[in-house]
Structures are given as C-alpha cells and as structure tokens.
Amino acid sequence: MDPRPVGVFDSGVGGLTVLHECLVTMPHEDFVYLGDHARLPYGPRPLAEIRRFAREIGGYLEAQDVKLVLVACNAATSAALPQLQEELEVAVVGVITPEAHAAVQATRNRRIGLLATQATVEAGRYAELVRTLDAGAELVPVACPRLVPLIESDDPFAAETTGAVREYAAPLKEAGVDTVILGCTHYPLIRPIFQRVFGRGVTLVFSAEETAREVAETLARKRLENDESREGAYRFLTTGDPGAFRSLGERFLQLPLGDVEHVAVADLVTA
C-alpha cells in the first residue's frame, strides 16, 4: 500500500468537478489540490506560458511527494501533458484523452462538437486524438471566452449565460453534430443550460468519471493504491486568496473544503 497523496491541479476551481469524481471513485485515497488562482484564467494565455505554469506546478507537487499528478485543466493538459509525462518521475494523467474517447464512442454520425477555452481550441489536441481514434470523424471546435467568467459569477444561471451558450452552440448545430465535448472543467456546473440548448438528440460529453477511473486504474496497475479499508483525506492549496477559493470552490466540489493554504507563485517557480 502507498499512503502518498494524489496531486491534482487546475488554474482555479474548475478542476474540483474532476476531484469530486475522484473522491467518489477512490474514497480511500488522499488528495492534494492546487488551484493557481493568482494566474487565472489560463484560457486566453499563450500555450507556451500555460506550459510553463503547468511545469512549475507539476514540479511543486512532485516535491510534495505525491504518487501521481492529475492535470484537471483542459488548457494545461492541451499545452503541457507530454512535457509533464517526460519530466516528472511520477505518472501524469490528463482530462482530454478520456473525453475524446468517450465522444468517439458516443457519436452516431461521426460529427463531434467541442466547446472549450481559446487555448484548448488552439492547441488542437482534441482534433489529434479524435483523428487517431477515428480517422473519419469530424471535430468542430468553438472557443467560448465568455463562459468561465459567467459560470464563476454570483448568478451562473442568468439569462446572459444562456445567451452565450446559444451563441457558441449555433455553429455546432449548423454543422449537424450529434455529440458535444464540454472541454472545460467549469462547464458541468451549467450542464442543464447546455442540455436545454442542444436538446436530447445531442450527447454531451464531460468525462470526469472516465478520468477518475483512469487515475484509479493507473494506481492499480502501478501498485500504488492506498489501503481500501481507510477513509481518505484531502487538502487544498491556492496561489490566490484562500477565502475566495473556499467560497467559490464549495460550489464546484459540492463538499466542504475546510482550510485552504496559500502558496506563493515564487514557490512554484523555485520548484
């Protein structure tokens, strides 16, 4: 048995939707989650800058003696997953491959839509994975820069959010997609709006469950599991304001956060 925690990171609180599924799937494991609130949002930033941030956080978490790193951020996964897997001694899992696989399995007409941040769309990682899994499938990507701020607002279900979703959904409907990847960890919080806009004929893919399953399978394959008879613990770190992280984070995690520790960006750079 390996009692070391699993390290999870995101630009902010969106990755807590993935952590929630990990806590349900692996209740006996410990987790440490780092939200890089001081430097969010990642979505509009250049890929090289996001890659640098991800490498800093990956190195910091490895120095915290985690046994696996989960990149619970679509932009960071798109920009840096291969580099993290090459540079870190521990296993690294991202959120994109499970989603691409689920979408290819779900589509009936082989036309798949992607809603994501600008950085995730520009990286083209989803298109590569979909093409690898099914060379005949078509991916229609749409960048959604307005959605994350709206989802983090005091009223994420306001009419403005629905209007933005309708705007971003329009080219996907025109393209006739039957499956849409929600390619940002924030988007599940407004899933009812997506379902209303697209209707029952379109399958929405957000693979937090598949990602959690991949983490569990990786731990089992490498014999890094913790004792299944225990109840795991979790703790939270942020480069931003701990109070703000806690109040917003509980909406995403749907569980109490408890204490949130502050980590200086300089400490990440040093790591």
Coordinates of C-alpha atoms in Angstrom, one line a residue:
M1 CA 0.0 0.0 0.0
D2 CA 1.2 3.5 -0.8
P3 CA -0.1 6.2 1.5
R4 CA 1.2 9.2 -0.5
P5 CA -1.5 11.5 -1.9
V6 CA -2.5 12.1 -5.5
G7 CA -1.7 15.6 -6.7
V8 CA -4.4 17.5 -8.7
F9 CA -4.1 20.9 -10.2
D10 CA -6.1 23.4 -12.2
S11 CA -5.9 27.2 -13.0
G12 CA -8.6 27.7 -10.4
V13 CA -11.6 25.9 -9.0
G14 CA -13.0 24.2 -12.2
G15 CA -10.9 21.1 -11.6
L16 CA -12.8 20.5 -8.4
T17 CA -15.5 18.9 -10.6
V18 CA -13.0 16.3 -11.6
L19 CA -11.7 16.0 -8.0
H20 CA -15.3 15.3 -6.9
E21 CA -15.4 12.2 -9.1
C22 CA -12.0 11.1 -7.8
L23 CA -13.2 11.3 -4.2
V24 CA -16.3 9.2 -5.1
T25 CA -14.3 6.7 -7.1
M26 CA -11.4 6.4 -4.7
P27 CA -12.7 7.3 -1.2
H28 CA -9.7 5.6 0.4
E29 CA -7.1 7.8 -1.3
D30 CA -5.6 11.1 -0.1
F31 CA -5.6 14.1 -2.5
V32 CA -3.9 17.5 -2.5
Y33 CA -5.4 20.0 -4.9
L34 CA -3.6 23.2 -6.1
G35 CA -5.6 26.0 -7.8
D36 CA -3.4 28.6 -9.5
H37 CA -5.8 31.4 -8.8
A38 CA -3.2 34.1 -8.9
R39 CA -2.6 33.5 -12.6
L40 CA -6.0 32.6 -13.9
P41 CA -7.6 32.5 -16.4
Y42 CA -5.4 30.2 -18.4
G43 CA -7.7 30.1 -21.4
P44 CA -6.7 33.4 -23.1
R45 CA -2.9 32.9 -22.4
P46 CA -0.4 31.7 -25.0
L47 CA 0.2 28.0 -24.9
A48 CA 3.9 28.4 -24.1
E49 CA 3.0 30.4 -21.0
I50 CA 0.4 27.8 -19.9
R51 CA 3.0 25.1 -20.4
R52 CA 5.5 26.9 -18.2
F53 CA 2.9 27.3 -15.4
A54 CA 2.0 23.6 -15.6
R55 CA 5.6 22.5 -15.4
E56 CA 6.1 24.7 -12.4
I57 CA 3.1 23.2 -10.6
G58 CA 3.9 19.7 -11.6
G59 CA 7.4 20.1 -10.2
Y60 CA 6.0 21.6 -7.0
L61 CA 3.5 18.8 -6.5
E62 CA 6.2 16.2 -7.1
A63 CA 8.3 17.9 -4.4
Q64 CA 5.3 17.4 -2.1
D65 CA 5.8 13.7 -2.5
V66 CA 2.6 12.9 -4.5
K67 CA 2.4 9.5 -6.2
L68 CA 0.5 10.7 -9.3
V69 CA -0.3 14.0 -10.8
L70 CA -3.7 14.7 -12.3
V71 CA -3.9 17.7 -14.7
A72 CA -7.6 18.6 -14.0
C73 CA -7.4 21.5 -16.5
N74 CA -8.2 21.2 -20.2
A75 CA -5.9 24.1 -21.2
A76 CA -3.0 22.8 -19.2
T77 CA -3.5 19.2 -20.5
S78 CA -3.6 20.5 -24.0
A79 CA -0.5 22.6 -23.6
A80 CA 1.8 20.5 -21.4
L81 CA 0.8 16.9 -20.9
P82 CA 3.6 15.3 -23.0
Q83 CA 6.2 17.5 -21.3
L84 CA 4.9 16.7 -17.8
Q85 CA 5.0 13.0 -18.6
E86 CA 8.6 13.2 -19.8
E87 CA 9.9 15.4 -17.0
L88 CA 8.2 14.1 -13.8
E89 CA 9.1 10.8 -12.2
V90 CA 5.6 10.1 -11.2
A91 CA 2.7 9.1 -13.5
V92 CA 0.7 12.0 -15.1
V93 CA -2.9 11.8 -16.2
G94 CA -4.8 14.5 -18.1
V95 CA -8.5 15.1 -18.8
I96 CA -8.6 15.2 -22.6
T97 CA -7.9 11.6 -23.7
P98 CA -10.9 10.2 -21.7
E99 CA -13.2 12.8 -23.2
A100 CA -12.1 12.3 -26.8
H101 CA -12.5 8.5 -26.4
A102 CA -16.0 8.9 -24.9
A103 CA -17.0 11.3 -27.7
V104 CA -15.9 8.9 -30.5
Q105 CA -17.7 6.1 -28.8
A106 CA -20.9 8.1 -28.4
T107 CA -21.3 9.8 -31.9
R108 CA -23.6 8.2 -34.4
N109 CA -22.9 10.4 -37.4
R110 CA -19.2 11.0 -36.7
R111 CA -19.6 14.7 -36.3
I112 CA -18.4 15.9 -32.9
G113 CA -18.5 19.4 -31.5
L114 CA -16.1 20.9 -29.0
L115 CA -16.8 23.8 -26.7
A116 CA -13.6 24.9 -24.8
T117 CA -11.4 27.9 -24.0
Q118 CA -9.3 29.6 -26.6
A119 CA -6.1 27.9 -25.6
T120 CA -7.6 24.4 -25.7
V121 CA -9.0 25.0 -29.1
E122 CA -5.7 26.5 -30.5
A123 CA -3.7 23.5 -29.1
G124 CA -5.6 21.1 -31.4
R125 CA -5.1 18.2 -29.1
Y126 CA -8.8 17.1 -29.2
A127 CA -8.6 17.0 -33.0
E128 CA -5.5 14.9 -33.0
L129 CA -7.0 12.4 -30.5
V130 CA -10.3 12.1 -32.4
R131 CA -8.5 11.6 -35.7
T132 CA -6.3 8.9 -34.1
L133 CA -9.4 7.1 -32.7
D134 CA -11.5 7.5 -35.8
A135 CA -9.9 9.0 -38.9
G136 CA -13.3 9.5 -40.5
A137 CA -14.7 11.6 -37.6
E138 CA -15.1 15.4 -37.9
L139 CA -14.4 17.7 -35.0
V140 CA -15.9 21.2 -35.0
P141 CA -14.2 23.3 -32.3
V142 CA -15.7 26.6 -30.9
A143 CA -13.8 28.8 -28.4
C144 CA -16.1 30.1 -25.6
P145 CA -14.2 33.0 -23.9
R146 CA -17.3 34.4 -22.1
L147 CA -18.4 31.2 -20.3
V148 CA -15.9 30.8 -17.5
P149 CA -16.4 34.4 -16.0
L150 CA -20.2 33.9 -16.3
I151 CA -20.0 30.5 -14.5
E152 CA -17.9 32.0 -11.7
S153 CA -20.3 34.9 -11.3
D154 CA -22.8 35.3 -8.5
D155 CA -25.6 34.1 -10.8
P156 CA -24.3 31.4 -13.2
F157 CA -27.8 30.6 -14.4
A158 CA -28.6 34.1 -15.5
A159 CA -30.1 34.9 -18.9
E160 CA -26.7 36.2 -20.1
T161 CA -25.2 32.7 -19.6
T162 CA -28.0 31.1 -21.7
G163 CA -27.5 33.7 -24.4
A164 CA -23.8 32.9 -24.5
V165 CA -24.4 29.2 -24.7
R166 CA -26.8 29.7 -27.6
E167 CA -24.3 31.8 -29.4
Y168 CA -21.5 29.3 -29.1
A169 CA -23.8 26.3 -29.9
A170 CA -25.1 27.9 -33.1
P171 CA -22.1 26.8 -35.4
L172 CA -22.3 23.3 -33.9
K173 CA -25.9 23.0 -34.7
E174 CA -25.3 24.3 -38.2
A175 CA -22.6 21.6 -38.6
G176 CA -25.1 18.9 -37.5
V177 CA -23.0 17.5 -34.7
D178 CA -24.7 14.8 -32.6
T179 CA -22.1 14.8 -29.8
V180 CA -20.6 17.8 -28.0
I181 CA -17.5 17.7 -25.7
L182 CA -17.7 20.1 -22.8
G183 CA -14.0 20.8 -22.9
C184 CA -13.6 22.9 -19.8
T185 CA -13.9 21.7 -16.2
H186 CA -16.2 24.7 -15.4
Y187 CA -18.9 23.7 -17.9
P188 CA -20.6 20.8 -15.9
L189 CA -21.9 23.4 -13.5
I190 CA -24.3 24.7 -16.1
R191 CA -25.0 21.4 -17.8
P192 CA -28.8 22.0 -17.6
I193 CA -28.3 25.0 -19.9
F194 CA -26.3 23.0 -22.4
Q195 CA -28.9 20.3 -22.4
R196 CA -31.7 22.8 -22.9
V197 CA -30.0 24.5 -25.8
F198 CA -28.9 21.3 -27.6
G199 CA -31.9 19.1 -26.8
R200 CA -32.0 15.3 -26.2
G201 CA -30.7 14.5 -29.7
V202 CA -27.2 15.6 -28.8
T203 CA -25.0 13.7 -26.4
L204 CA -22.9 15.9 -24.0
V205 CA -19.6 14.5 -23.0
F206 CA -17.8 15.5 -19.9
S207 CA -15.6 12.7 -18.7
A208 CA -14.8 13.4 -15.0
E209 CA -16.0 9.9 -14.3
E210 CA -13.7 8.4 -17.0
T211 CA -10.8 10.5 -15.8
A212 CA -11.3 9.3 -12.2
R213 CA -11.4 5.7 -13.5
E214 CA -8.2 6.2 -15.4
V215 CA -6.5 7.5 -12.3
A216 CA -7.8 4.5 -10.3
E217 CA -6.6 2.1 -13.0
T218 CA -3.2 3.7 -13.2
L219 CA -2.7 3.4 -9.4
A220 CA -3.8 -0.2 -9.5
R221 CA -1.5 -1.0 -12.5
K222 CA 1.5 0.6 -10.8
R223 CA 0.6 -0.9 -7.4
L224 CA 0.3 2.5 -5.8
E225 CA -3.1 2.1 -4.2
N226 CA -3.8 3.0 -0.6
D227 CA -5.5 0.7 1.9
E228 CA -9.1 0.4 0.9
S229 CA -10.3 0.0 4.5
R230 CA -9.5 3.6 5.3
E231 CA -11.2 6.9 4.6
G232 CA -9.1 9.3 2.6
A233 CA -8.4 12.9 3.3
Y234 CA -8.0 15.9 1.1
R235 CA -6.4 19.4 1.4
F236 CA -6.3 22.5 -0.8
L237 CA -3.7 24.9 -1.9
T238 CA -4.1 28.1 -3.8
T239 CA -1.8 30.8 -5.2
G240 CA -4.7 33.3 -4.8
D241 CA -6.9 34.3 -1.8
P242 CA -7.8 31.3 0.4
G243 CA -11.2 32.8 1.4
A244 CA -12.3 33.4 -2.2
F245 CA -11.1 30.0 -3.2
R246 CA -13.1 28.3 -0.4
S247 CA -16.3 30.2 -1.1
L248 CA -16.3 29.5 -4.8
G249 CA -14.7 26.1 -4.5
E250 CA -17.5 24.6 -2.5
R251 CA -19.9 25.3 -5.3
F252 CA -17.7 23.2 -7.6
L253 CA -16.7 20.4 -5.3
Q254 CA -20.2 20.1 -3.7
L255 CA -18.4 19.1 -0.4
P256 CA -16.9 21.2 2.4
L257 CA -13.4 22.4 1.7
G258 CA -12.2 23.2 5.2
D259 CA -8.9 25.1 5.5
V260 CA -7.2 26.4 2.3
E261 CA -3.5 27.0 2.4
H262 CA -1.8 29.8 0.4
V263 CA 1.2 29.0 -1.8
A264 CA 3.3 31.9 -3.3
V265 CA 3.8 31.8 -7.0
A266 CA 7.5 32.2 -6.3
D267 CA 7.5 28.8 -4.5
L268 CA 6.1 27.2 -7.7
V269 CA 8.8 28.9 -9.8
T270 CA 11.5 27.7 -7.4
A271 CA 10.2 24.1 -7.6

